[in-house]
Short mmCIF file of C-alpha atoms and ligand atoms in Angstrom, two decimals:
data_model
loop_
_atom_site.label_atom_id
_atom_site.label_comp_id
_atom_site.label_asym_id
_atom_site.label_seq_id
_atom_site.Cartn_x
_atom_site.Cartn_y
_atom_site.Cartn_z
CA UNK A 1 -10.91 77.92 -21.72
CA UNK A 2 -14.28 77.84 -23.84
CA UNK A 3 -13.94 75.14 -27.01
CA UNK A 4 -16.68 75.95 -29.10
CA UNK A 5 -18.29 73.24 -31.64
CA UNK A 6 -20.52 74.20 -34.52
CA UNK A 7 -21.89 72.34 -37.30
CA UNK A 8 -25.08 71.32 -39.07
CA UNK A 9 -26.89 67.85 -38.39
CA UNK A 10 -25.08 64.42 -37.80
CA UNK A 11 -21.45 65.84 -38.86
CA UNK A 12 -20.17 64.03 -35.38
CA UNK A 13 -19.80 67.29 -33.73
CA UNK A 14 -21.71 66.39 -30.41
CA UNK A 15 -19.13 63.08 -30.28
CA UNK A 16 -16.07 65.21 -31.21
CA UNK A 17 -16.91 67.74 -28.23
CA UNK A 18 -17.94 65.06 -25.63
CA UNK A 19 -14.69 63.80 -26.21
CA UNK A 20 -12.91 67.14 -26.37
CA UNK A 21 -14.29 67.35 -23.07
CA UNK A 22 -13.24 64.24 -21.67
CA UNK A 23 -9.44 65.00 -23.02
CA UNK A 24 -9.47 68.33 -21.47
CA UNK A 25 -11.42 67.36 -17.85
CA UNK A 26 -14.22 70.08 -18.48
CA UNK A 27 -17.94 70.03 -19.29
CA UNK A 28 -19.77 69.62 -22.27
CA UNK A 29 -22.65 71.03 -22.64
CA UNK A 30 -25.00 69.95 -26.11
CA UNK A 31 -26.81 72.83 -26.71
CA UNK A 32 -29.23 71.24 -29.11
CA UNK A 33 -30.58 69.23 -26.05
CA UNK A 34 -32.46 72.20 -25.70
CA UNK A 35 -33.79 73.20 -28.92
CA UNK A 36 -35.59 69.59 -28.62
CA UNK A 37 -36.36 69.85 -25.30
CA UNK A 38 -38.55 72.82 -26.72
CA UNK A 39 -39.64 71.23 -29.57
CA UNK A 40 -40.58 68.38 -27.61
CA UNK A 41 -42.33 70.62 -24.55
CA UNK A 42 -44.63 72.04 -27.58
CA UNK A 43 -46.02 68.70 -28.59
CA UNK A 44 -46.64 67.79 -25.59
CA UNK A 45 -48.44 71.42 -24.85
CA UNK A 46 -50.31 70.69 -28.24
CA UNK A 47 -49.12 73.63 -29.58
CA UNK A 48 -47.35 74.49 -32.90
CA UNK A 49 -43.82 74.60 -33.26
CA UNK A 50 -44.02 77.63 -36.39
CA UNK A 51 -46.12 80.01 -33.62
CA UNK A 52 -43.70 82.20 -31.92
CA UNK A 53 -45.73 82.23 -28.48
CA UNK A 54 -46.27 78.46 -28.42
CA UNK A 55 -42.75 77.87 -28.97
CA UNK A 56 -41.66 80.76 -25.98
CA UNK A 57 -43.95 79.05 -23.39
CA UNK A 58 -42.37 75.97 -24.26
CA UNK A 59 -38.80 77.18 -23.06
CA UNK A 60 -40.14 76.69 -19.33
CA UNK A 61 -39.77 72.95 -20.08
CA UNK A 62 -39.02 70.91 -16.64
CA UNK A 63 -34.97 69.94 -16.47
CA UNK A 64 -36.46 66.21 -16.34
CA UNK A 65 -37.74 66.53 -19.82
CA UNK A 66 -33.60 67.10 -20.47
CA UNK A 67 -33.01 62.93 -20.12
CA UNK A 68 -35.77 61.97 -21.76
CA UNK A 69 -34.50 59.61 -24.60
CA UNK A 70 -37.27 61.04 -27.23
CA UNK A 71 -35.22 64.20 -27.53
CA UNK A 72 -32.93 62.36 -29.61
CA UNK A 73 -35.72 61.20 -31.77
CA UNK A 74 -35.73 62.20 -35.51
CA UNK A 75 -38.90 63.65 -35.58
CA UNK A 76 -38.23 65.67 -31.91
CA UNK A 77 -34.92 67.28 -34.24
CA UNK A 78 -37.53 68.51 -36.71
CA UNK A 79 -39.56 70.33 -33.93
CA UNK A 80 -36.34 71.73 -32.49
CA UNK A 81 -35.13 72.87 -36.08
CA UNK A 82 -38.74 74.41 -36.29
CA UNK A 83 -38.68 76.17 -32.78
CA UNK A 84 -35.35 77.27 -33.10
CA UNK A 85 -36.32 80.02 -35.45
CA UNK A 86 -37.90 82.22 -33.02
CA UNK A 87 -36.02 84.66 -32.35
CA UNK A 88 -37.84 84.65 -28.61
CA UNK A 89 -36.86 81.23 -28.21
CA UNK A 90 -32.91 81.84 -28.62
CA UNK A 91 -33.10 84.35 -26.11
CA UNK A 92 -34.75 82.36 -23.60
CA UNK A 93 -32.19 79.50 -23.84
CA UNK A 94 -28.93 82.08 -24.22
CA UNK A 95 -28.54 83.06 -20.53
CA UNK A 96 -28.45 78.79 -19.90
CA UNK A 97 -25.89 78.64 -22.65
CA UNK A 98 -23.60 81.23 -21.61
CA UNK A 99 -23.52 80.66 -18.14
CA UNK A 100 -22.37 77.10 -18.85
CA UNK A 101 -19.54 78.60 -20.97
CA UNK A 102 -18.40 80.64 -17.97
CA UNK A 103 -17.94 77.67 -15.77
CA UNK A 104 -14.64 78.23 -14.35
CA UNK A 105 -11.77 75.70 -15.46
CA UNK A 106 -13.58 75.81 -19.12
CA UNK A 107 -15.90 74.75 -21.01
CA UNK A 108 -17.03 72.65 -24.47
CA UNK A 109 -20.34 73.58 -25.99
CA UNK A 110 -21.68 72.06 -29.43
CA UNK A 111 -24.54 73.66 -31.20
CA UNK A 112 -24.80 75.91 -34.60
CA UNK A 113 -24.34 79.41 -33.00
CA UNK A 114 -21.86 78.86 -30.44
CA UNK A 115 -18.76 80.65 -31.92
CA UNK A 116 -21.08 83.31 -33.78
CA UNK A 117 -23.59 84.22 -30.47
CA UNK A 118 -23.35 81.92 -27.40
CA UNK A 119 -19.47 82.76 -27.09
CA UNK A 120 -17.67 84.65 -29.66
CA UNK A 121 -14.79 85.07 -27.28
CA UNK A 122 -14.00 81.40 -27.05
CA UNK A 123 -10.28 80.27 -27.09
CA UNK A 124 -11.04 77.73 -29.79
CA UNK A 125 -13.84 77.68 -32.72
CA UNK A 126 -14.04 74.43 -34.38
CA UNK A 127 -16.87 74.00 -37.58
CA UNK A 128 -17.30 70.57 -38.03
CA UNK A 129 -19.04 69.48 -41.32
CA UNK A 130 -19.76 66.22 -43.85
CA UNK A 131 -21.35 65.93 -46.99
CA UNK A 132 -25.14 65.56 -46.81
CA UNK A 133 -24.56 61.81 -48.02
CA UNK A 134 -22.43 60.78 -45.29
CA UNK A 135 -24.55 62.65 -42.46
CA UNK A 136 -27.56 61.08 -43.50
CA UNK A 137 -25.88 58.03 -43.36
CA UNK A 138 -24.28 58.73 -39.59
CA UNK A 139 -27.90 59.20 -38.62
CA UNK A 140 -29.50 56.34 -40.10
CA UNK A 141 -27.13 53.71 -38.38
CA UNK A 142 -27.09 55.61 -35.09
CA UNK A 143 -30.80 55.39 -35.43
CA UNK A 144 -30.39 51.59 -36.13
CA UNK A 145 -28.04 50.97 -33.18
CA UNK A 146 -30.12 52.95 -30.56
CA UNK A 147 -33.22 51.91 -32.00
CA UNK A 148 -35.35 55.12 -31.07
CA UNK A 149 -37.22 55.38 -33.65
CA UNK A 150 -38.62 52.20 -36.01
CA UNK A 151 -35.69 52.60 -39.10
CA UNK A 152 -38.10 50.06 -41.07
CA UNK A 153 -40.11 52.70 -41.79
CA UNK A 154 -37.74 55.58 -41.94
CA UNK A 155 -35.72 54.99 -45.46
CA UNK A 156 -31.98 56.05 -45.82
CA UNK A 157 -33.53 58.37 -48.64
CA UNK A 158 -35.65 60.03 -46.52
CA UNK A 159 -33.37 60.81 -43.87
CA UNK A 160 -30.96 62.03 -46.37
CA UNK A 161 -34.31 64.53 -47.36
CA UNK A 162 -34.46 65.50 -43.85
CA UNK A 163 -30.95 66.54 -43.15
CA UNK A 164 -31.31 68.90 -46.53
CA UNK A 165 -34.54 70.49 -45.08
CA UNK A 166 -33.04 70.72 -41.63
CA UNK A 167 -29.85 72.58 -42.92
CA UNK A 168 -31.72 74.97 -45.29
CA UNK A 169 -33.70 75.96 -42.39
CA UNK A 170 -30.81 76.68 -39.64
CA UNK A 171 -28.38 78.23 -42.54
CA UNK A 172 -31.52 80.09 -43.83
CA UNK A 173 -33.13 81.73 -40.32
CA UNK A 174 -32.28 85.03 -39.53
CA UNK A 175 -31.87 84.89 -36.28
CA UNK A 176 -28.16 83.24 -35.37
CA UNK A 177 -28.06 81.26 -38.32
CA UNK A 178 -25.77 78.14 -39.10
CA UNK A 179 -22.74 79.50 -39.95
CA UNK A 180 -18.56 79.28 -39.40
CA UNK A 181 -17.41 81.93 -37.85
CA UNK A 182 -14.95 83.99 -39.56
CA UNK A 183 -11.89 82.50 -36.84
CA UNK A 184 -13.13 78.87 -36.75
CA UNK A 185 -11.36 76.30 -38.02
CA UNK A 186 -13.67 74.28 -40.21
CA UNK A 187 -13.03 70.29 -40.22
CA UNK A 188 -14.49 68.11 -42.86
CA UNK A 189 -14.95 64.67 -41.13
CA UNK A 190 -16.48 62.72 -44.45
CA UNK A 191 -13.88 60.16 -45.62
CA UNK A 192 -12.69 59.94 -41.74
CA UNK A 193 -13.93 57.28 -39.24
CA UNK A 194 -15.38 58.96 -35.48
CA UNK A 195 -11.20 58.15 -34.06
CA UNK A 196 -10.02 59.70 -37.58
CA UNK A 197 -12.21 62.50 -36.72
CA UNK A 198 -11.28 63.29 -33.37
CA UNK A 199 -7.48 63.06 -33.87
CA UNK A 200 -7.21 65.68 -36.55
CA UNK A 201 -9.71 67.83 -33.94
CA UNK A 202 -7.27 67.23 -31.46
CA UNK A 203 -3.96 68.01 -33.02
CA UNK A 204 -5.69 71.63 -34.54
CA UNK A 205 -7.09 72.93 -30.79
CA UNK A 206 -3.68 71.82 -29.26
CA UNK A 207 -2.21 73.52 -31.78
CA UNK A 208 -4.49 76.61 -31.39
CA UNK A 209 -4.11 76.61 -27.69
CA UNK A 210 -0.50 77.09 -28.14
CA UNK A 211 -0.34 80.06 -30.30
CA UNK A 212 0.35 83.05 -28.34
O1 DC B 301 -27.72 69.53 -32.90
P1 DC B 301 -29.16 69.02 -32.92
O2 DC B 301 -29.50 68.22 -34.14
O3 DC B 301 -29.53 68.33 -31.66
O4 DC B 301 -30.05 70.36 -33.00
C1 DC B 301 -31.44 70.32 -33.21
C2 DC B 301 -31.91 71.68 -33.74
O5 DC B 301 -31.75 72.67 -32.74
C3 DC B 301 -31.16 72.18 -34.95
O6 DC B 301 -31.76 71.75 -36.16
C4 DC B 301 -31.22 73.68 -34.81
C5 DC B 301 -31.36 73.90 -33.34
N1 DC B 301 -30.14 74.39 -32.68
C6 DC B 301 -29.88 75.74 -32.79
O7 DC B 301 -30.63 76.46 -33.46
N2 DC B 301 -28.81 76.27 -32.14
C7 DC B 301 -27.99 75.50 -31.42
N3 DC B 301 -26.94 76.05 -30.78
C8 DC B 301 -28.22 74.10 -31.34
C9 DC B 301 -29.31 73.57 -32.00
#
């Protein structure tokens, strides 16, 4: 069984599938881990994140880098937005990707091309989306509680800029953009609290699991 989770930035799809996961006893895999694991193996190469070779030599990131709490760093999601592009980039990570989604027994994977490229066959495609407001929001008081990066400095107003610019470019690349697929079942989570949210996930892929 492969649950696939797509959706842009801060819509609460990485907490929906962890706990999809959980429910279900199978993996999760967050495949935007790796987009910033690139982004954040270019900085530290001193390369650019727009250059197409920098960004491919970046792929051969150690798995350390992986649990490295900087990946979940505003400005490391820029640099994976930004490396994500290449179209060289998206095939280094695939193989990763889809292996994980064969894992026998199933598997949950969250990311922006999962039901489009990663695995089109899954069992269950879930888009999970919020209004720019709200996700900026999310971000700003996750960034708060975990205290990465120093949210005196980083406005609510400019996060909210920085979620526009980060879905223009993943619904604008040409190269597995942001998008539903034309099966999933898109979920609007902005009026609902993260238990809200995961309910009315729950109730649709039970229900989708049962159709014949
Ligand atoms: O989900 P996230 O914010 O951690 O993702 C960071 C960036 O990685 C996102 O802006 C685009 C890219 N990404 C992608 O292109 N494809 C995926 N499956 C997951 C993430």
């Amino acid at each position: 069984m492969i649950i696939a989770v797509d959706g842009p930035t801060a819509s609460g799809k990485g907490t929906i599938a962890k706990r999809l996961a959980a429910h279900f006893g199978v993996p999760c895999l967050d495949t935007g881990l790796l987009y910033r694991a690139v982004g954040r193996q270019v900085a530290l190469n001193e390369g650019d994140p727009d250059n197409a070779a920098d960004a491919l030599a970046a792929c051969a990131f150690p798995d350390a880098l992986m649990e490295d709490e900087i990946l979940r760093s505003e400005e490391t999601g820029g640099l994976a937005s930004r490396v994500s592009v290449h179209p060289g980039v998206r095939q280094a990570l695939f193989e990763r990707q889809r292996a994980f989604a064969e894992t026998p027994g199933g598997a949950v994977l969250d990311g922006r091309d999962i039901g489009t490229v990663i695995a089109p066959d899954a069992d269950v495609k879930l888009f999970i989306t919020a209004s720019v407001q709200e996700r900026a929001k999310r971000r700003w008081l996750e960034m708060i509680a975990k205290n990465i990066d120093d949210e005196d400095e980083i406005p609510l107003s400019e996060i909210e800029r920085d979620v526009v610019n980060r879905d223009a470019r993943d619904i604008n690349r040409k190269d597995a953009p942001l998008k539903a697929a034309p099966d999933a079942m898109i979920i609007d989570t902005t009026s609902f609290d993260a238990d809200q949210a995961f309910e009315t996930v729950l109730e649709a892929v039970q229900q989708a699991l049962q159709k014949p």
